[in-house]
């Protein structure tokens, strides 16, 4: 999932304690691991979703490419996706590519943060080391605080408490140190089956504004839509989401989503995001309806795959030896 952890924000404070921004209120787990963008927005298909799913986390980095260069690089990467070199990109090849871009983002993120918290590359990282690196600035601030800490400080302490809980769950052998595998689970819990429950807990905590331990329809809508003027009519897509909550999310029809219903929502057991996105891209670009794509079909729909000026599938486009 391309996912943003609160702790990555806190890393900045090791270098700039004096300027503390507001903490990121977005959940660690976005509902869809392929993109931060909504797949449908205002009842219309959102191509940014496809760009992020297809390009990876770094899609926005390549928005400055000229259209001709973007198409050229897209063509080169289509050759990479076509694993059997038959001149077509089929469903399994496209799905494998989407999974690859997601996995590469996770691996790169873990590599970067592992080096930050474990510069000597030892087998494990202790919680105390991680806490000092990420939240150590709170110790210094505490010595200068009055009896009424600021909202920012309180929020970061809440983040630390959340990270502590997640660390303990990722720590399978209970030694308060994380191996690289356990550290991966800690950073990207959405990718680990045994971490799913803490992901659900964190999601509920972030959406559940009245702290009653469950999610109402208003809290569900409020997580994705902020009404402007009091008399402003809700967009059709918001009305659709209300119906979705009532008809599908709230399975026991008690007016709320409980833990299991939230889990079914954000980590559905029978839904493959990568395959669904691959099917969608083929449907949109398959001009001759043969259920596979030629390079020409993909380049013809290049705005769907890579946007008006972007392409890469992540960092690949910056690696000169590949182009």
Coordinates of N, CA, C and O in Angstrom, one line a residue, residues 2 34 50-60 97 101-102 104-105 312-314:
X2 N 0.5 1.9 -1.0 CA 1.4 3.0 -0.7 C 0.9 3.7 0.5 O -0.2 4.3 0.5
X34 N -2.9 0.4 -3.5 CA -2.3 0.8 -4.8 C -2.2 2.3 -5.0 O -1.3 2.7 -5.7
X50 N -5.1 5.5 -11.4 CA -4.4 4.5 -12.3 C -3.0 4.9 -12.4 O -2.1 4.0 -12.5
X51 N -2.6 6.2 -12.5 CA -1.2 6.6 -12.6 C -0.4 6.0 -11.4 O 0.6 5.5 -11.5
X52 N -1.0 6.2 -10.2 CA -0.3 5.8 -9.0 C -0.2 4.3 -8.9 O 0.8 3.7 -8.5
X53 N -1.3 3.6 -9.3 CA -1.2 2.1 -9.2 C -0.3 1.6 -10.2 O 0.4 0.6 -10.0
X54 N -0.2 2.2 -11.4 CA 0.7 1.7 -12.5 C 2.1 2.2 -12.3 O 3.1 1.5 -12.6
X55 N 2.3 3.4 -11.8 CA 3.7 4.0 -11.7 C 4.4 3.8 -10.4 O 5.6 3.8 -10.3
X56 N 3.6 3.5 -9.3 CA 4.2 3.4 -8.0 C 4.1 4.8 -7.3 O 3.6 5.8 -7.8
X57 N 4.7 4.8 -6.1 CA 4.6 6.0 -5.3 C 5.3 7.2 -5.9 O 4.9 8.3 -5.5
X58 N 6.2 7.0 -6.8 CA 6.9 8.2 -7.3 C 6.4 8.7 -8.6 O 7.0 9.5 -9.3
X59 N 5.1 8.4 -8.9 CA 4.5 8.9 -10.2 C 4.6 10.4 -10.3 O 4.9 10.9 -11.4
X60 N 4.3 11.1 -9.2 CA 4.3 12.6 -9.3 C 5.7 13.2 -9.6 O 5.8 14.3 -10.1
X97 N 3.2 -6.7 -12.8 CA 3.9 -5.4 -12.8 C 3.4 -4.5 -11.7 O 4.1 -3.8 -11.0
X101 N 5.6 -2.8 -8.6 CA 5.8 -1.4 -8.3 C 5.4 -1.2 -6.8 O 6.1 -0.4 -6.1
X102 N 4.4 -1.9 -6.3 CA 4.0 -1.7 -4.9 C 5.1 -2.3 -4.0 O 5.5 -1.7 -3.0
X104 N 8.2 -2.7 -4.7 CA 9.5 -1.9 -4.7 C 9.4 -0.7 -3.8 O 10.3 -0.3 -3.2
X105 N 8.2 -0.1 -3.8 CA 8.0 1.1 -2.9 C 8.3 0.6 -1.5 O 9.0 1.3 -0.7
X312 N 7.0 6.3 -15.5 CA 8.1 5.6 -14.9 C 7.8 4.3 -14.3 O 8.5 3.3 -14.6
X313 N 6.7 4.1 -13.6 CA 6.4 3.0 -12.8 C 7.4 3.1 -11.6 O 8.1 2.2 -11.3
X314 N 7.5 4.3 -11.1 CA 8.4 4.4 -10.0 C 9.7 5.0 -10.4 O 9.8 5.9 -11.3

